[in-house]
mmCIF file of C-alpha atoms and ligand atoms in Angstrom:
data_model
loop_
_atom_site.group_PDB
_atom_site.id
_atom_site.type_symbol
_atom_site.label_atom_id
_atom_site.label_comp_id
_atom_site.label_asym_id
_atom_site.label_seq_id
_atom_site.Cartn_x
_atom_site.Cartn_y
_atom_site.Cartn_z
ATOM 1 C CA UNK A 1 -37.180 47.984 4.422
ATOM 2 C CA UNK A 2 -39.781 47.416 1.366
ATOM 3 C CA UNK A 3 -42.221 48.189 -0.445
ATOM 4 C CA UNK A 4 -45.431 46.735 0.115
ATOM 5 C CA UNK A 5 -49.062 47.664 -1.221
ATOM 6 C CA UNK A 6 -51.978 46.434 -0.371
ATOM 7 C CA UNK A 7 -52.239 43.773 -2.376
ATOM 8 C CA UNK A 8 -49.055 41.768 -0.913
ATOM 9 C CA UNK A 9 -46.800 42.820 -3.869
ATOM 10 C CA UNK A 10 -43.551 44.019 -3.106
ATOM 11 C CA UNK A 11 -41.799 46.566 -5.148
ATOM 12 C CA UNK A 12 -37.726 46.678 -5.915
ATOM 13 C CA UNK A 13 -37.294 47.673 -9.548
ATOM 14 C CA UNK A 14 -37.361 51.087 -10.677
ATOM 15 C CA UNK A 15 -37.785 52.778 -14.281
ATOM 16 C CA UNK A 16 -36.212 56.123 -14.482
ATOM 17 C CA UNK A 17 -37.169 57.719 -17.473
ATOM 18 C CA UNK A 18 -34.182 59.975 -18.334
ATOM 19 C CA UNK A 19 -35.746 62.010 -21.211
ATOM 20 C CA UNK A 20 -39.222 62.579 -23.196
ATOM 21 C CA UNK A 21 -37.047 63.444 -26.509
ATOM 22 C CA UNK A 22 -36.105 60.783 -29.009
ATOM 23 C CA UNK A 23 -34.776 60.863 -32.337
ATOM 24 C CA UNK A 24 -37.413 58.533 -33.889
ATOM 25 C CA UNK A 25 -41.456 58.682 -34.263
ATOM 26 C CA UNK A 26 -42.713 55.270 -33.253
ATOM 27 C CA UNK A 27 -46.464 55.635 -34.362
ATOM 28 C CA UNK A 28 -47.034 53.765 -30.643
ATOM 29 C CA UNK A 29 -45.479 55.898 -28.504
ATOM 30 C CA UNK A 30 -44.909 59.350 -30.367
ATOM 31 C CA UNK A 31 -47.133 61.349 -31.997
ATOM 32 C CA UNK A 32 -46.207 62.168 -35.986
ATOM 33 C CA UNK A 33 -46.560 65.916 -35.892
ATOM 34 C CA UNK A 34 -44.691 68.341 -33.631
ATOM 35 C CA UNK A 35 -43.781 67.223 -30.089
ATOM 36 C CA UNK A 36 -44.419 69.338 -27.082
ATOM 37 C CA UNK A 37 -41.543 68.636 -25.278
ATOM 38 C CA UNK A 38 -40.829 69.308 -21.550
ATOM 39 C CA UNK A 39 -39.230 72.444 -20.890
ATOM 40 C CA UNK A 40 -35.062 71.404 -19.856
ATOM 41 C CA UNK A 41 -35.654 73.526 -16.375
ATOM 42 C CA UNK A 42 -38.358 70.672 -15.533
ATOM 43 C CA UNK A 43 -36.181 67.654 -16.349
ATOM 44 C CA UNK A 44 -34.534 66.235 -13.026
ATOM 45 C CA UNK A 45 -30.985 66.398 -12.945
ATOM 46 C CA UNK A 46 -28.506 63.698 -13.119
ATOM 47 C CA UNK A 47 -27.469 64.946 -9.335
ATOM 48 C CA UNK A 48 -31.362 64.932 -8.592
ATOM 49 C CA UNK A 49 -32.442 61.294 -10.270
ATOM 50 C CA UNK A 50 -28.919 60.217 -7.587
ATOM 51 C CA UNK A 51 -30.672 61.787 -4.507
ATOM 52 C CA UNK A 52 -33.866 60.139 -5.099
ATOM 53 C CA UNK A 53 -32.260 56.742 -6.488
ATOM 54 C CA UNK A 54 -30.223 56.603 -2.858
ATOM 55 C CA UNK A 55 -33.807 57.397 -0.847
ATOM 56 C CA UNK A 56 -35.857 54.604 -3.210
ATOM 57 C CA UNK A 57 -33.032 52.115 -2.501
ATOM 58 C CA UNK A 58 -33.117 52.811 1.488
ATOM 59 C CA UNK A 59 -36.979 51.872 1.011
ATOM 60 C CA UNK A 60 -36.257 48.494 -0.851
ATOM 61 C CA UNK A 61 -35.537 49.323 -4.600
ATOM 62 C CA UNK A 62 -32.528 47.149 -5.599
ATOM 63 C CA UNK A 63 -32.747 47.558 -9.964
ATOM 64 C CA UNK A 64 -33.093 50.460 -11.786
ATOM 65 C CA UNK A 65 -33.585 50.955 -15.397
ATOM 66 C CA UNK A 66 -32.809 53.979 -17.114
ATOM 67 C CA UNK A 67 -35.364 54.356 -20.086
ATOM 68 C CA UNK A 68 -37.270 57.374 -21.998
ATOM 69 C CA UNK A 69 -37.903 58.962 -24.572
ATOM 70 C CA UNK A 70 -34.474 57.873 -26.250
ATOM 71 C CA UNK A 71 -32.212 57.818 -23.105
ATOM 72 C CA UNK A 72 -29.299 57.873 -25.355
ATOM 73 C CA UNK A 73 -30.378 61.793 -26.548
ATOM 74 C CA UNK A 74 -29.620 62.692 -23.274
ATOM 75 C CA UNK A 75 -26.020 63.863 -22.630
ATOM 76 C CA UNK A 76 -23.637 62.097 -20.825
ATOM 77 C CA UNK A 77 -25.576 59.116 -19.623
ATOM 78 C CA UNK A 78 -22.597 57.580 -18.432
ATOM 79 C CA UNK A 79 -22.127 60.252 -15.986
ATOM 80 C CA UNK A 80 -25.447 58.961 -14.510
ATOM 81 C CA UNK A 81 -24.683 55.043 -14.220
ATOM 82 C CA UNK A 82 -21.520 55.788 -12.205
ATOM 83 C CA UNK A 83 -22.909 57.886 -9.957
ATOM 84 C CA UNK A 84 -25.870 55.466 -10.221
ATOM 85 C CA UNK A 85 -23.231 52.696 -9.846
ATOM 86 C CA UNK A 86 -22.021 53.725 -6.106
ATOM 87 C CA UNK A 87 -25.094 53.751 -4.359
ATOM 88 C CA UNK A 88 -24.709 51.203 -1.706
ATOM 89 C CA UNK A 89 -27.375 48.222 -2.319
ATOM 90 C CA UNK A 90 -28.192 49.008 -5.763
ATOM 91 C CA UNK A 91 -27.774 45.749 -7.604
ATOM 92 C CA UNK A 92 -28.458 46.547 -11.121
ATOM 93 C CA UNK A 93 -28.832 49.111 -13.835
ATOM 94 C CA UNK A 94 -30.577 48.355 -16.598
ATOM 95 C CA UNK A 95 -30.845 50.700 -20.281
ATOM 96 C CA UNK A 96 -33.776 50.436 -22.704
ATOM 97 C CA UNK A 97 -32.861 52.090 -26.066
ATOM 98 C CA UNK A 98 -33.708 52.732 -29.468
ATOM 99 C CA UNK A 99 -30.253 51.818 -30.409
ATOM 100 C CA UNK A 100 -29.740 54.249 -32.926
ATOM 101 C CA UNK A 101 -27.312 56.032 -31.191
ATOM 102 C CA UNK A 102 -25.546 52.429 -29.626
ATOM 103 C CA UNK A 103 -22.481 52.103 -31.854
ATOM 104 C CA UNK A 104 -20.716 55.168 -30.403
ATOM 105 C CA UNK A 105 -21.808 55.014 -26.952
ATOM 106 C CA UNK A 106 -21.931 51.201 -25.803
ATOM 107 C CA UNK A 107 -18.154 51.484 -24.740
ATOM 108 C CA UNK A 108 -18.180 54.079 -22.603
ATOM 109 C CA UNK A 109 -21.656 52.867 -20.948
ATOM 110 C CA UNK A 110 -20.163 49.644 -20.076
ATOM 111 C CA UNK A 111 -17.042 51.289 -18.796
ATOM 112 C CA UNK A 112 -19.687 53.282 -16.847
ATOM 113 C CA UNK A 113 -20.832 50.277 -15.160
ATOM 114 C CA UNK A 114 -23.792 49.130 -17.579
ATOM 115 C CA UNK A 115 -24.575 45.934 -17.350
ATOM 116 C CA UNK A 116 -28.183 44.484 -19.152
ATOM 117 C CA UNK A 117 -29.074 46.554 -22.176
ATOM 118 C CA UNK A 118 -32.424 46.346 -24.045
ATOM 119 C CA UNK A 119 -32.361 47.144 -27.521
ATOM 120 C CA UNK A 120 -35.646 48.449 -29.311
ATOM 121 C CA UNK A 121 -36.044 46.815 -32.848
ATOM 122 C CA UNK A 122 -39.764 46.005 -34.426
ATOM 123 C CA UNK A 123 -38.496 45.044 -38.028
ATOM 124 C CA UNK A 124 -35.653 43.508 -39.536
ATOM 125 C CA UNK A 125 -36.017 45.124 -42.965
ATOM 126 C CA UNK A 126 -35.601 48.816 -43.811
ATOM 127 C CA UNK A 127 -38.790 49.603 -45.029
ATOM 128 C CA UNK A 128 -40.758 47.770 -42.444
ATOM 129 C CA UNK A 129 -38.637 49.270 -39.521
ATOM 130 C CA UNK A 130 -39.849 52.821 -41.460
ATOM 131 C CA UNK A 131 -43.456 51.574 -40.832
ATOM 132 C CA UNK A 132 -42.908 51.018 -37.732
ATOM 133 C CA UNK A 133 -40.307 54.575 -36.777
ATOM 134 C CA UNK A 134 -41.717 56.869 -39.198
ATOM 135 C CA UNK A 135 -37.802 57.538 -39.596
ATOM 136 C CA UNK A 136 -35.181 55.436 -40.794
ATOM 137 C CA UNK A 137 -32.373 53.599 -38.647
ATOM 138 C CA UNK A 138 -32.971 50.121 -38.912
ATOM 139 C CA UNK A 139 -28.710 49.856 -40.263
ATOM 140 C CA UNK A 140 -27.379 52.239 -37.219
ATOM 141 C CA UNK A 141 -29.553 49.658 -34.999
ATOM 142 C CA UNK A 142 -27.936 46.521 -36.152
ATOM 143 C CA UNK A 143 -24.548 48.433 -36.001
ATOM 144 C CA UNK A 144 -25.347 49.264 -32.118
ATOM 145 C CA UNK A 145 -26.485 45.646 -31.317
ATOM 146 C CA UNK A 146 -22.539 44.724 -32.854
ATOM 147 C CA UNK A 147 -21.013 46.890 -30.960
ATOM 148 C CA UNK A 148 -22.893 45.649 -27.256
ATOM 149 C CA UNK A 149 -21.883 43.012 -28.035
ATOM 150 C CA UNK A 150 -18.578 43.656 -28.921
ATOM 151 C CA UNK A 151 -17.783 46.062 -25.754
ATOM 152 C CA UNK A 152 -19.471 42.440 -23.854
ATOM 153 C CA UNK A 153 -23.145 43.971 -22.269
ATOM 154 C CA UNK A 154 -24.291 41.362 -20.812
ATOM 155 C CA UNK A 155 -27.234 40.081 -21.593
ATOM 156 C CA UNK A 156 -28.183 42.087 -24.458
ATOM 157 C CA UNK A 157 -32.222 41.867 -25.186
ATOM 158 C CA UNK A 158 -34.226 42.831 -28.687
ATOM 159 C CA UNK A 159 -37.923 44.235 -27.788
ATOM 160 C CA UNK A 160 -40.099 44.058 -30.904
ATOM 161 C CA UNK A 161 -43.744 45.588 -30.256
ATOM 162 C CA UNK A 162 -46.379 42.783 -31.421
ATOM 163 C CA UNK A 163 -48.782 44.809 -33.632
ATOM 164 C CA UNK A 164 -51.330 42.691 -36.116
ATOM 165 C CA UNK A 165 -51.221 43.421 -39.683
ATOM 166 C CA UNK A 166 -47.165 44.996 -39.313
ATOM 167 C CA UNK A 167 -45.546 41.905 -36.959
ATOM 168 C CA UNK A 168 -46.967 38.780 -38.669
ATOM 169 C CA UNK A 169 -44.345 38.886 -41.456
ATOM 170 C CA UNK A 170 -41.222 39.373 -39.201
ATOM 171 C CA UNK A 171 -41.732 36.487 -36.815
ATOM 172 C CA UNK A 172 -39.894 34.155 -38.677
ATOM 173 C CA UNK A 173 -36.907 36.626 -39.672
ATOM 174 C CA UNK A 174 -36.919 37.547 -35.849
ATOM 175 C CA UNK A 175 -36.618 33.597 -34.657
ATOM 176 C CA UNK A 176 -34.122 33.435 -37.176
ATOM 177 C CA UNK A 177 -31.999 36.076 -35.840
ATOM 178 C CA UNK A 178 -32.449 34.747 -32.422
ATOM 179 C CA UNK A 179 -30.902 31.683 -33.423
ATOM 180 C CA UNK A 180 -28.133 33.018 -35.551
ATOM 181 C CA UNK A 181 -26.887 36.038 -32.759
ATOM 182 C CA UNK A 182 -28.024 33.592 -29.316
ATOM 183 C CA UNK A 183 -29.836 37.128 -28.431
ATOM 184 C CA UNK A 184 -32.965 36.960 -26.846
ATOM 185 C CA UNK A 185 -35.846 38.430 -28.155
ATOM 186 C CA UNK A 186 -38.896 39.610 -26.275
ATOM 187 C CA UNK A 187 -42.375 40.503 -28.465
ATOM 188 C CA UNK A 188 -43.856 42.839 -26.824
ATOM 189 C CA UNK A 189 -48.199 43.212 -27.147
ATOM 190 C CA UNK A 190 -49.173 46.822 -28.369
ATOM 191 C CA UNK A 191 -50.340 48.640 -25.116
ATOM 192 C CA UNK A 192 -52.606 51.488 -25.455
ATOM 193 C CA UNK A 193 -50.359 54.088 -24.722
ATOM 194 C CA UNK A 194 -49.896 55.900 -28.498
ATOM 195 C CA UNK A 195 -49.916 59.153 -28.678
ATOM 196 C CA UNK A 196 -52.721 59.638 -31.702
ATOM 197 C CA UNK A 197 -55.012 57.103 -29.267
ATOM 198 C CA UNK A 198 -55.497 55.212 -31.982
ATOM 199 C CA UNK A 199 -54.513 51.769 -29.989
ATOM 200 C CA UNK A 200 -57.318 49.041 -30.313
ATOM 201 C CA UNK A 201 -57.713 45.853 -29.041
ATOM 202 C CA UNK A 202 -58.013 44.168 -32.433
ATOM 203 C CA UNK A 203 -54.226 45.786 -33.492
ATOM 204 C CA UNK A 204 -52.849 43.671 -31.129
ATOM 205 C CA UNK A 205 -50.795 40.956 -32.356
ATOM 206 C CA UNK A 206 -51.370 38.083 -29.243
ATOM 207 C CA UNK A 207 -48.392 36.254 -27.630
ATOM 208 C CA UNK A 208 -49.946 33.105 -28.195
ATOM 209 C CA UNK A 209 -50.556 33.693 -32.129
ATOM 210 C CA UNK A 210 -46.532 34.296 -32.374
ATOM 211 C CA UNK A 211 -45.721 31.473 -30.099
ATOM 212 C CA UNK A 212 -47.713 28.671 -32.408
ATOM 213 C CA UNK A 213 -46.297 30.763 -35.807
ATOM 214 C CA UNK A 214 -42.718 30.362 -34.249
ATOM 215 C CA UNK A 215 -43.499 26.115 -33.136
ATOM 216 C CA UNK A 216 -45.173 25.912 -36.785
ATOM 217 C CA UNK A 217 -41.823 26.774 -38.745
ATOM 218 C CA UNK A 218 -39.144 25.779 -35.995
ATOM 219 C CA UNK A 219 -40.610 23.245 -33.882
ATOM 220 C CA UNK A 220 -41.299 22.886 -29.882
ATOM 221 C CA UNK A 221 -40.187 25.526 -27.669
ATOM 222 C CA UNK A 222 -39.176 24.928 -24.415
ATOM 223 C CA UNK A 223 -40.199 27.098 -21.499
ATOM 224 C CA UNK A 224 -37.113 28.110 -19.614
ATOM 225 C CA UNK A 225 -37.324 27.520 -16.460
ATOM 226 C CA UNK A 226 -35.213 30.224 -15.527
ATOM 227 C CA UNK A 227 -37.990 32.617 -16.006
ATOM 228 C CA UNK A 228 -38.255 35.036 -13.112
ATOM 229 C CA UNK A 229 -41.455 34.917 -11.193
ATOM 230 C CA UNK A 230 -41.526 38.939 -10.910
ATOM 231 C CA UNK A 231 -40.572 39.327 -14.662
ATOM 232 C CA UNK A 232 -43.104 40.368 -17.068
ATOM 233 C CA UNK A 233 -41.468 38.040 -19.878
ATOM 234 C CA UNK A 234 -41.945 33.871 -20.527
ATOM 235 C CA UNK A 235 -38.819 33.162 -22.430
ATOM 236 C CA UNK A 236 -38.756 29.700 -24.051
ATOM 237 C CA UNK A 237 -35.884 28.221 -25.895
ATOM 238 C CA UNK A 238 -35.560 26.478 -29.213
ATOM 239 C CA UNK A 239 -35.767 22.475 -29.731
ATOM 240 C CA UNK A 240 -32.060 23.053 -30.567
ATOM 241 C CA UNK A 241 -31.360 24.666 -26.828
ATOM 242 C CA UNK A 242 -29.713 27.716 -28.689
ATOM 243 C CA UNK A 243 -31.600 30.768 -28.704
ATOM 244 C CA UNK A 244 -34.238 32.300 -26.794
ATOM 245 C CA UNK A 245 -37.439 34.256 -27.858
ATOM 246 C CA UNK A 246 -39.460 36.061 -25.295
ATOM 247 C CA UNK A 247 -43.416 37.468 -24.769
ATOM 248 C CA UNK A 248 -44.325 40.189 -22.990
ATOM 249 C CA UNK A 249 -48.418 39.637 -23.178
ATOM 250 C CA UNK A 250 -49.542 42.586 -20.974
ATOM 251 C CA UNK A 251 -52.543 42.984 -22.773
ATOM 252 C CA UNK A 252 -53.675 38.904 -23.048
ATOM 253 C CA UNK A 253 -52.194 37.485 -20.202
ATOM 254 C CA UNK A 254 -52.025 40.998 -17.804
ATOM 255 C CA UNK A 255 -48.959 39.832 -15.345
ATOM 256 C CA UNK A 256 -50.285 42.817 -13.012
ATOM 257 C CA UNK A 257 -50.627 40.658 -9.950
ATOM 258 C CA UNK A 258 -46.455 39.965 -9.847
ATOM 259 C CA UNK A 259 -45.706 43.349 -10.696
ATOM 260 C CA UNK A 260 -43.085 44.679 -8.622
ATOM 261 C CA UNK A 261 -42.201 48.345 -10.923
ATOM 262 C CA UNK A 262 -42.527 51.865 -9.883
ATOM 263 C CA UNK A 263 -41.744 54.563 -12.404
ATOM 264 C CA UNK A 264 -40.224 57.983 -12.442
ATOM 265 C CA UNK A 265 -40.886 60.690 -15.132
ATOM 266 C CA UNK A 266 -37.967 62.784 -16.593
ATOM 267 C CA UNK A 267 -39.741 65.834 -14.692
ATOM 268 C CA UNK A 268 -39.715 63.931 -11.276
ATOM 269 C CA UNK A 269 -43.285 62.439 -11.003
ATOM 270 C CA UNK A 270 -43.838 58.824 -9.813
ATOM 271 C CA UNK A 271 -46.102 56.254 -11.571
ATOM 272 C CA UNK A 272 -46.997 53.226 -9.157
ATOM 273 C CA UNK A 273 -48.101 51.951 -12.695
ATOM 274 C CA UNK A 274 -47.810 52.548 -16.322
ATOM 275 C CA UNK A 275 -51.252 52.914 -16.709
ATOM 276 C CA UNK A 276 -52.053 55.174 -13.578
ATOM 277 C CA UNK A 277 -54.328 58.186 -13.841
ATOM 278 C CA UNK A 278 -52.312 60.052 -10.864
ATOM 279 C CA UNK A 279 -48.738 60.906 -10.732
ATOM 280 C CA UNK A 280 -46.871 61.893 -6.975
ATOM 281 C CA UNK A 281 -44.704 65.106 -7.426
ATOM 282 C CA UNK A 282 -41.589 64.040 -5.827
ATOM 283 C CA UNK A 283 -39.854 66.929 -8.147
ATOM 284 C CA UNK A 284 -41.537 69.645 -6.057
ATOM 285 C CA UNK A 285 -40.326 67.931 -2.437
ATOM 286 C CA UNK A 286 -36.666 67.345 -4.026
ATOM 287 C CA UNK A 287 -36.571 71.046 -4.920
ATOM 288 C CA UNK A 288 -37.947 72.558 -1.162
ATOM 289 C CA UNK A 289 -35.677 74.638 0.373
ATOM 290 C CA UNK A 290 -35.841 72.063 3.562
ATOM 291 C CA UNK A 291 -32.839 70.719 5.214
ATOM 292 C CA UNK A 292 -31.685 67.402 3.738
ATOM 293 C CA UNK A 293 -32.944 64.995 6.470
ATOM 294 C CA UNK A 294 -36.572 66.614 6.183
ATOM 295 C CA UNK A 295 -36.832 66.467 2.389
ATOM 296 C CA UNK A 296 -36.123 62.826 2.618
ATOM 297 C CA UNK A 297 -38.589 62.070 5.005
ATOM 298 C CA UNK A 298 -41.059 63.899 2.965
ATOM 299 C CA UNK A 299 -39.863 61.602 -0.010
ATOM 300 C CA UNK A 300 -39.759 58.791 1.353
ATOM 301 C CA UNK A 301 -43.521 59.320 2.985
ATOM 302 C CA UNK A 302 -44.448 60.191 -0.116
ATOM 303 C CA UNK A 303 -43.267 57.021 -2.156
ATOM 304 C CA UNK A 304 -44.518 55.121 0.747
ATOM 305 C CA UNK A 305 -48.139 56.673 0.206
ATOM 306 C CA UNK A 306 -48.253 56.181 -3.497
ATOM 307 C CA UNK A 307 -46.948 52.257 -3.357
ATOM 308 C CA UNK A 308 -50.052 51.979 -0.874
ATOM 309 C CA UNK A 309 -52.437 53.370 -3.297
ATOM 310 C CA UNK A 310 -51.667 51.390 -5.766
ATOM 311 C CA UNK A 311 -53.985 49.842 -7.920
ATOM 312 C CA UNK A 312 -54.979 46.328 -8.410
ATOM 313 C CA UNK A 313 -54.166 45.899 -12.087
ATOM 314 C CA UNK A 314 -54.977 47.896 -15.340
ATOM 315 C CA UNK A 315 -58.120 47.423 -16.958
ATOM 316 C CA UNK A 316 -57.287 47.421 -20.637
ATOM 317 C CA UNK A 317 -59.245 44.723 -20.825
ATOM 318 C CA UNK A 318 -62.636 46.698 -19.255
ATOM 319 C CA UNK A 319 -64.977 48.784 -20.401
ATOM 320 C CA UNK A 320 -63.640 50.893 -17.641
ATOM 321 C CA UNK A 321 -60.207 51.716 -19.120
ATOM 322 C CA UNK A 322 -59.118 55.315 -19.367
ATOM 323 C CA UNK A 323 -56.212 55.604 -21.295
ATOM 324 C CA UNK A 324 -53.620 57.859 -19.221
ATOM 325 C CA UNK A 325 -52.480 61.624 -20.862
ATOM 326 C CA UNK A 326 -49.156 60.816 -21.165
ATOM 327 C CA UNK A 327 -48.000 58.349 -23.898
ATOM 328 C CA UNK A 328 -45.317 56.196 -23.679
ATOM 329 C CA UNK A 329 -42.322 58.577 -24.295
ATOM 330 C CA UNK A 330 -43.387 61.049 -21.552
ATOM 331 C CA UNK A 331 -43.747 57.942 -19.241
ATOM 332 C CA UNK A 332 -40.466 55.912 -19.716
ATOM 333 C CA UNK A 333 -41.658 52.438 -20.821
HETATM 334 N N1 SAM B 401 -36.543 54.827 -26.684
HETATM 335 C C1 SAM B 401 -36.219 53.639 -25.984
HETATM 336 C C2 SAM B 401 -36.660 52.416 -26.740
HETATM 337 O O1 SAM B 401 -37.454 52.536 -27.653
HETATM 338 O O2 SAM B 401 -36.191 51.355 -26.393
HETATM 339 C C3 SAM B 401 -36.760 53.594 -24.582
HETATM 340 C C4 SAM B 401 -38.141 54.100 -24.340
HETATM 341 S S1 SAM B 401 -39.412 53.135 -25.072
HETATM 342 C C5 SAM B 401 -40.833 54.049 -24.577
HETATM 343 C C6 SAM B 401 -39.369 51.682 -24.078
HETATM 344 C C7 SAM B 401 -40.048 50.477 -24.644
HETATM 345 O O3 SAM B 401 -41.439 50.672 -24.698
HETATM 346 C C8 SAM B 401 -39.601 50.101 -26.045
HETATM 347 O O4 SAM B 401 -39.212 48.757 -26.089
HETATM 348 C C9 SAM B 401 -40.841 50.317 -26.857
HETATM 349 O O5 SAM B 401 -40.906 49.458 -27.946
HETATM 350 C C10 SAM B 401 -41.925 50.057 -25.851
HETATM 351 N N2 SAM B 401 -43.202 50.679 -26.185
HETATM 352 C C11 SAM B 401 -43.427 51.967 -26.487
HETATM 353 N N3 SAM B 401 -44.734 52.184 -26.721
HETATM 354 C C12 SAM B 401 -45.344 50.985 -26.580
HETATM 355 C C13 SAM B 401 -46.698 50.556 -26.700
HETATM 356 N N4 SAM B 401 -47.689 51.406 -27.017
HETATM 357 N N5 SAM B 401 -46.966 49.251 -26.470
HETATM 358 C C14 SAM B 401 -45.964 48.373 -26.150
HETATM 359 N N6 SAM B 401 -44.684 48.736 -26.004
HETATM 360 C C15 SAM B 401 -44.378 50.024 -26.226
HETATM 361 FE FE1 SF4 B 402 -38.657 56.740 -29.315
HETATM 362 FE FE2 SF4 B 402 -38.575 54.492 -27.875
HETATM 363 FE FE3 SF4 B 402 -40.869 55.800 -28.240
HETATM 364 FE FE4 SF4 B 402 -39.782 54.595 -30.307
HETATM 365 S S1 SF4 B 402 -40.525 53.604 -28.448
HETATM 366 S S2 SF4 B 402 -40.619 56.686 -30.316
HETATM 367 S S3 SF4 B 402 -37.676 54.828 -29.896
HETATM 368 S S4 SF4 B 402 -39.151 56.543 -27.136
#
């Protein structure tokens, strides 16, 4: 079985977004003021995100990756990636966090069954990662990163968002670290999904602008050819071979003809795309009082539906664009 729209791409990763809390205020994703969280009674339970989990895999989804908000808010996330861990034909289970709250979980998420972690770090000073969080963190970060890699996730990537007039002055530091700690690092470009809508093309920091800073001070990089056709990053390596640094150019080099994602909301909607305009209620199916085998049909018709209605690509680039009411916590980037 897959999942096939109607432009040819198939679909096998899913991002489950866990949570829209987190303990930080990223000035791209959050807004500064009070959030309006989602009521508890509306977030899908851990036995809920299984059930739906088992009916996407049966339809062709073979990676998930948990995400929010701050996944790592939510309690006992470990619970999850076992249970996670023993559907049959899941390959993979990704986390992306904030790693804030790392250092005292990473053991018990790899005993869970966690395997590829992405950690979220824009800045590699304190008061730049402030500019960046609106709250600080940036030591309780670098202490999680230790400790994945101490407990041995494996492979263990930094995402730094690429925003012009804040990233410029930690390219070098962040090659540097790539270098020193062999972690990869991925920049990613600012997408216009901010809370305050105050995302414009211009505060974009381009891939390309970081790539020639980076060859300027260290030399050639080396695209690695290892690069998945599917994923959104080009990693290249160092002259050196050691070290890898990463771009995630969704906004000058879209990458929306490979994409293969679908995303679920904490309160059980699915997103064929981070940018859509329409969300499918599989929450309200889940929760029918239907017998078993009929609720899955109804999911599974209904995932079916909204992969075929996908869209071609987003149009941040257009005129056209509409950015979507959620931002990026109540998504799950
Ligand atoms: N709280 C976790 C974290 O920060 O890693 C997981 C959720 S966060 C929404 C997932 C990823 O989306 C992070 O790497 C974050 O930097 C990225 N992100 C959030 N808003 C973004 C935006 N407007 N443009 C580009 N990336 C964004
Ligand atoms: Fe929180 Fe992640 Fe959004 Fe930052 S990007 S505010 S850490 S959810």
């Amino acid at each position: 079985m897959t999942l096939v729209d109607s432009f040819g791409r198939t679909h096998n990763n899913l991002r489950i977004s866990v949570t829209d809390r987190c303990n930080i205020r990223c000035f791209y994703c959050m807004p500064e003021g009070p959030v309006q969280y989602m009521p508890r009674q509306h977030l899908l339970t851990y036995e809920e995100i299984t059930e739906l989990v088992t009916i996407f895999v049966s339809l062709g989804i073979d990676r998930v990756r948990l995400t929010g908000g701050e996944p790592l808010v939510r309690q006992d996330l470990p619970v999850l990636i076992k249970s996670l861990k023993a559907i049959d034909g899941l390959v993979d289970i990704g986390l992306t966090t904030n790693g804030i709250l790392l250092a005292d979980q990473a053991q018990a998420l790899k005993e869970a069954g966690l395997s590829r972690i992405n950690i979220s770090l824009d800045a590699l000073d304190e008061a730049s990662f402030r500019e960046f969080a609106r709250r600080d963190g940036l030591e309780a970060v670098l202490r999680g990163i230790e400790a994945a890699q101490r407990v041995g996730l494996d492979p263990i990537k930094i995402n730094a968002v690429a925003v012009r007039g804040l990233t410029e002055k930690q390219i070098i530091p962040f090659g540097e670290f790539a270098l020193k700690t062999g972690i990869d690092v991925r920049f990613i470009e600012y997408m216009p999904l901010d809370a305050e809508n105050q995302w414009e093309r211009e505060k974009v920091l381009f891939a390309g602008e970081i790539r020639q800073a980076l060859i300027e001070h260290f030399g050639p990089l080396t695209p690695e050819s290892t690069s998945s056709r599917e994923a959104p990053a080009t990693d290249y390596t160092f002259a050196n071979g050691q070290g890898q640094i990463g771009f995630i150019a969704s906004v000058s080099e879209p990458f929306c003809n490979r994409c293969n994602r679908l995303r679920l909301t904490a309160d059980g909607k699915l997103r064929n795309c981070l940018f859509s305009l329409e969300e499918t209620d599989l929450k309200s199916l889940l929760r029918l009082e239907e017998s078993v085998d009929h609720r899955k049909r109804l999911i599974a018709e209904a995932i079916r539906d909204s992969v075929a209605h996908k869209k071609e690509g987003h149009e941040i680039n257009t005129a056209r664009f509409i950015q979507p009411a959620r931002p990026m916590h109540s998504i799950g980037g």
